[in-house]
CSV table of C-alpha atoms in Angstrom, one decimal:
chain,number,residue,atom,x,y,z
L,207,MET,CA,-1.0,79.1,14.8
L,208,ARG,CA,-0.8,76.1,12.2
L,209,ALA,CA,2.7,75.9,12.6
L,210,ALA,CA,1.9,74.7,16.3
L,211,ASN,CA,-0.3,71.9,15.4
L,212,TYR,CA,2.3,69.2,15.0
L,213,LYS,CA,3.1,69.7,18.8
L,214,LYS,CA,-0.4,68.7,19.9
L,215,ALA,CA,-0.7,65.7,21.5
L,216,LEU,CA,-3.5,63.2,20.4
L,217,GLU,CA,-6.2,63.6,22.8
L,218,LEU,CA,-8.3,60.8,23.9
L,219,THR,CA,-12.3,61.1,23.7
L,220,GLU,CA,-14.8,58.9,25.2
L,221,HIS,CA,-16.0,56.2,23.0
L,222,THR,CA,-19.1,56.6,20.8
L,223,PRO,CA,-21.3,53.5,20.9
L,224,TRP,CA,-19.7,52.3,17.5
L,225,ALA,CA,-16.1,52.5,18.6
L,226,GLN,CA,-17.0,51.1,22.1
L,227,GLN,CA,-18.6,47.9,20.4
L,228,PHE,CA,-15.5,47.8,17.8
L,229,TRP,CA,-13.1,47.7,20.9
L,230,ASP,CA,-15.1,45.4,22.8
L,231,ASP,CA,-15.6,42.9,20.1
L,232,LEU,CA,-11.6,42.6,19.8
L,233,VAL,CA,-11.1,42.1,23.3
L,234,PRO,CA,-11.6,38.1,23.3
L,235,LEU,CA,-8.9,37.7,20.3
L,236,LYS,CA,-6.7,40.2,22.0
L,237,ASN,CA,-6.9,38.3,25.4
L,238,LYS,CA,-6.1,35.0,23.4
L,239,VAL,CA,-2.8,36.6,22.7
L,240,VAL,CA,-2.1,38.1,26.2
L,241,ASN,CA,-3.0,34.7,27.8
L,242,HIS,CA,-1.2,32.4,25.4
L,243,PRO,CA,0.8,29.6,27.0
L,244,VAL,CA,3.9,31.2,25.5
L,245,PHE,CA,3.4,34.4,27.4
L,246,ALA,CA,1.9,32.8,30.4
L,247,GLU,CA,4.9,30.4,30.8
L,248,MET,CA,7.2,33.4,30.3
L,249,ALA,CA,5.6,35.0,33.1
L,250,SER,CA,5.9,32.2,35.4
L,251,GLY,CA,9.6,31.6,34.6
L,252,GLN,CA,8.5,28.2,33.0
L,253,LEU,CA,8.9,28.5,29.4
L,254,SER,CA,11.8,26.1,28.2
L,255,LEU,CA,14.8,27.9,26.8
L,256,PRO,CA,14.1,26.3,23.2
L,257,ARG,CA,10.6,27.8,23.0
L,258,PHE,CA,12.0,31.1,24.5
L,259,ARG,CA,14.5,31.2,21.9
L,260,CYS,CA,12.0,30.4,19.2
L,261,ALA,CA,10.0,33.3,20.1
L,262,LEU,CA,12.6,35.9,20.4
L,263,LEU,CA,14.2,34.7,17.2
L,264,ASN,CA,11.2,34.4,14.8
L,265,PHE,CA,9.3,37.6,16.2
L,266,TYR,CA,12.4,39.7,15.5
L,267,PRO,CA,11.6,40.5,11.8
L,268,LEU,CA,8.2,41.8,13.3
L,269,VAL,CA,10.2,44.1,15.8
L,270,GLU,CA,12.8,45.2,13.3
L,271,ASN,CA,10.1,45.8,10.4
L,272,PHE,CA,7.5,47.6,12.9
L,273,PRO,CA,8.7,51.3,12.1
L,274,LYS,CA,8.6,50.2,8.2
L,275,TYR,CA,5.0,49.1,8.5
L,276,MET,CA,4.3,52.4,10.3
L,277,GLY,CA,6.1,54.3,7.5
L,278,LEU,CA,3.9,52.7,4.9
L,279,ASN,CA,0.9,53.9,6.4
L,280,LEU,CA,2.4,57.5,7.1
L,281,ALA,CA,2.8,57.6,3.1
L,282,LYS,CA,-1.1,57.3,2.8
L,283,THR,CA,-1.9,60.5,4.8
L,284,LEU,CA,-3.3,63.4,2.9
L,285,PRO,CA,-3.8,66.1,5.4
L,286,GLY,CA,-6.6,68.5,4.9
L,287,ARG,CA,-8.2,66.3,2.6
L,288,PHE,CA,-9.6,63.4,4.6
L,289,PRO,CA,-10.6,63.6,8.3
L,290,GLY,CA,-8.1,62.4,11.0
L,291,HIS,CA,-5.1,62.4,8.3
L,292,GLU,CA,-3.2,65.1,9.9
L,293,GLN,CA,-3.6,63.7,13.4
L,294,ALA,CA,-2.3,60.4,11.8
L,295,LYS,CA,0.5,61.8,10.2
L,296,ASN,CA,1.7,63.7,13.3
L,297,TRP,CA,1.4,60.8,15.6
L,298,LEU,CA,3.1,58.3,13.0
L,299,ILE,CA,6.1,60.7,12.7
L,300,GLY,CA,6.6,60.9,16.2
L,301,ASN,CA,6.4,57.5,16.9
L,302,ILE,CA,8.4,55.7,14.1
L,303,LYS,CA,11.9,56.8,15.5
L,304,ILE,CA,10.8,55.5,19.1
L,305,GLU,CA,9.8,52.0,17.3
L,306,GLN,CA,13.3,51.9,15.7
L,307,ARG,CA,15.1,52.4,19.0
L,308,HIS,CA,12.9,49.5,20.3
L,309,ALA,CA,14.5,47.1,17.9
L,310,TYR,CA,17.8,47.7,19.5
L,311,TRP,CA,16.6,47.0,22.9
L,312,TYR,CA,14.8,43.8,21.5
L,313,GLN,CA,18.5,42.6,20.3
L,314,ASP,CA,19.6,43.1,23.8
L,315,TRP,CA,16.7,41.1,25.2
L,316,ALA,CA,17.4,38.1,22.6
L,317,MET,CA,21.2,38.2,23.4
L,318,GLY,CA,20.3,38.0,27.0
L,319,PHE,CA,19.2,34.6,26.2
L,320,GLY,CA,22.1,33.4,24.0
L,321,LEU,CA,21.0,34.4,20.7
L,322,THR,CA,23.6,36.4,18.5
L,323,LEU,CA,23.1,39.8,16.3
L,324,GLU,CA,23.8,37.4,13.3
L,325,ASP,CA,21.0,34.9,14.3
L,326,LEU,CA,18.5,37.8,14.6
L,327,GLU,CA,19.6,39.6,11.2
L,328,PHE,CA,19.6,36.4,9.1
L,329,VAL,CA,16.6,34.8,10.7
L,330,GLU,CA,14.0,33.4,8.2
L,331,PRO,CA,10.8,32.6,10.3
L,332,PRO,CA,8.8,29.6,9.5
L,333,ALA,CA,5.6,30.4,7.3
L,334,ALA,CA,3.3,30.2,10.4
L,335,MET,CA,5.2,33.0,12.2
L,336,ASP,CA,6.1,34.9,9.2
L,337,ALA,CA,2.5,35.4,8.0
L,338,VAL,CA,1.9,38.3,10.3
L,339,ASN,CA,4.6,40.1,8.6
L,340,ASN,CA,3.4,39.6,5.2
L,341,PHE,CA,0.0,40.7,6.3
L,342,LEU,CA,1.2,44.1,7.8
L,343,TRP,CA,3.2,44.6,4.8
L,344,THR,CA,0.2,44.0,2.6
L,345,MET,CA,-2.1,46.6,4.8
L,346,GLY,CA,0.7,48.9,4.4
L,347,ARG,CA,1.2,48.6,0.8
L,348,GLN,CA,-2.4,47.9,-0.2
L,349,GLY,CA,-4.8,48.6,2.4
L,350,THR,CA,-6.5,52.0,3.4
L,351,LEU,CA,-4.8,54.2,6.2
L,352,GLU,CA,-7.5,52.8,8.8
L,353,GLU,CA,-6.5,49.3,7.8
L,354,GLY,CA,-3.0,49.9,8.2
L,355,VAL,CA,-3.4,51.7,11.5
L,356,ALA,CA,-5.9,49.3,12.8
L,357,ALA,CA,-3.8,46.1,12.1
L,358,THR,CA,-0.3,47.5,13.3
L,359,ASN,CA,-0.9,50.0,16.0
L,360,LEU,CA,-4.1,48.7,17.4
L,361,ALA,CA,-3.8,44.9,17.0
L,362,ILE,CA,-0.2,44.3,17.4
L,363,GLU,CA,0.6,47.0,20.0
L,364,TRP,CA,-2.4,46.3,22.0
L,365,ALA,CA,-1.6,42.8,22.9
L,366,THR,CA,2.0,43.5,23.3
L,367,GLY,CA,1.7,45.9,25.7
L,368,GLU,CA,-0.6,43.9,27.8
L,369,TRP,CA,1.5,40.5,27.9
L,370,SER,CA,4.6,42.5,28.5
L,371,GLN,CA,3.2,43.6,31.7
L,372,SER,CA,3.1,40.2,32.9
L,373,VAL,CA,6.1,38.7,31.1
L,374,VAL,CA,8.5,41.4,32.7
L,375,LYS,CA,8.0,40.0,36.2
L,376,GLY,CA,9.0,36.7,35.0
L,377,MET,CA,12.5,37.5,33.9
L,378,LYS,CA,14.2,37.2,37.4
L,379,ALA,CA,13.6,33.2,37.4
L,380,TYR,CA,15.5,33.0,34.4
L,381,GLN,CA,18.4,34.8,36.0
L,382,GLU,CA,18.2,33.0,39.0
L,383,ASP,CA,18.2,29.7,37.2
L,384,GLY,CA,21.3,30.7,35.2
L,385,ILE,CA,19.5,30.4,31.9
L,386,ALA,CA,19.6,34.0,30.9
L,387,THR,CA,21.5,37.3,31.6
L,388,ILE,CA,19.0,39.7,32.9
L,389,ASN,CA,20.0,43.5,33.3
L,390,ARG,CA,18.8,46.9,32.5
L,391,HIS,CA,19.7,46.6,28.7
L,392,SER,CA,18.1,43.2,28.4
L,393,MET,CA,15.0,44.5,30.1
L,394,ALA,CA,14.6,47.6,28.4
L,395,TRP,CA,12.4,46.4,25.6
L,396,LEU,CA,10.0,44.7,28.0
L,397,ARG,CA,10.0,47.6,30.5
L,398,ALA,CA,9.2,50.0,27.6
L,399,HIS,CA,6.5,48.0,26.1
L,400,ALA,CA,5.0,47.6,29.5
L,401,SER,CA,4.5,51.3,30.1
L,402,TYR,CA,5.0,52.9,26.6
L,403,ASP,CA,2.6,50.5,24.8
L,404,ASP,CA,0.0,50.8,27.2
L,405,ASP,CA,-1.1,54.2,25.7
L,406,HIS,CA,-0.5,53.3,22.1
L,407,PRO,CA,-3.6,51.1,21.4
L,408,HIS,CA,-5.8,53.6,22.8
L,409,GLU,CA,-4.3,56.4,20.7
L,410,ALA,CA,-4.7,54.2,17.6
L,411,MET,CA,-8.1,53.7,18.4
L,412,GLU,CA,-8.5,57.3,18.7
L,413,LEU,CA,-7.0,57.7,15.2
L,414,ILE,CA,-9.4,55.0,13.9
L,415,LYS,CA,-12.3,57.1,15.4
L,416,LEU,CA,-11.2,60.0,13.6
L,417,ILE,CA,-10.4,58.4,10.2
L,418,CYS,CA,-13.5,56.0,10.2
L,419,VAL,CA,-16.5,58.6,9.2
L,420,ASP,CA,-18.7,55.7,7.8
L,421,GLN,CA,-19.7,52.2,8.2
L,422,PRO,CA,-17.6,50.6,5.3
L,423,SER,CA,-14.5,52.4,6.8
L,424,ARG,CA,-15.2,51.1,10.2
L,425,ASP,CA,-15.8,47.5,8.9
L,426,ARG,CA,-12.6,47.6,7.1
L,427,ALA,CA,-10.5,48.8,9.9
L,428,PHE,CA,-12.1,46.1,12.3
L,429,LYS,CA,-11.5,43.1,9.8
L,430,ALA,CA,-7.7,44.4,9.6
L,431,ALA,CA,-7.4,44.4,13.5
L,432,GLN,CA,-9.1,41.2,13.8
L,433,ARG,CA,-7.0,39.5,11.3
L,434,GLY,CA,-3.8,40.8,12.8
L,435,LEU,CA,-4.6,39.3,15.8
L,436,GLU,CA,-5.4,36.1,14.3
L,437,TYR,CA,-1.9,35.8,12.8
L,438,TYR,CA,-0.5,36.7,16.1
L,439,ILE,CA,-2.1,33.7,17.7
L,440,GLN,CA,-1.1,31.5,14.8
L,441,ALA,CA,2.7,32.6,15.3
L,442,LEU,CA,2.4,31.9,18.9
L,443,ASP,CA,0.8,28.5,18.4
L,444,TYR,CA,3.4,27.3,16.1
L,445,CYS,CA,6.1,28.7,18.4
L,446,TYR,CA,4.7,26.7,21.3
L,447,GLN,CA,5.0,23.5,19.3
L,448,THR,CA,8.9,23.7,19.4
L,449,PRO,CA,10.2,20.6,21.3
L,450,GLU,CA,11.3,21.8,24.6
L,451,ALA,CA,14.7,20.0,24.3
């Protein structure tokens, strides 16, 4: 019976009052990411090519390193010793490989907008756009498991899963204007996140509910998610300041 546990899907449960408040209190920040002018203009086909390329290029390290951040969190799991750690271990193992595949799909999206693989692999994001990477790395290396999951799989994936749903609809305009090559390869990352990542933040919240058995751990998780979203907004603000031509 124990050997079959790793096959069990993470079951979502109704939020307890503290968990619902936790979730609701993060919604305003999450919405600032989702409704940011960068994504609003992407969705309408009006974001300038320089700004679009700035976003694709400087967010690439976040995408490429994302499974590594999850790996750092995986290393903290101690199944059997602490509540929720076995579920977190199984969930992280099951999703790290998927996230790595997404990095290749992101490359196809970026190259559809004229960036090269060399551009992506040698990019050095400006400080404002790299801060989120440093934060997630710090949470992975030094934070608790709940902090790592909250910052990475709740904050970042929650917002990303939502803005991608609107942005995917705007790509046709860039094709029609001759700005980008839009096909099933360059759309794979967006389409995956518009569907796949819709479940991930809810699953991450379920892990937080399992792991956070007292108020201090809940406070740590909330602050980590909050700060992750704040850094996300900071990166977008900088990107939007890129000259349009």
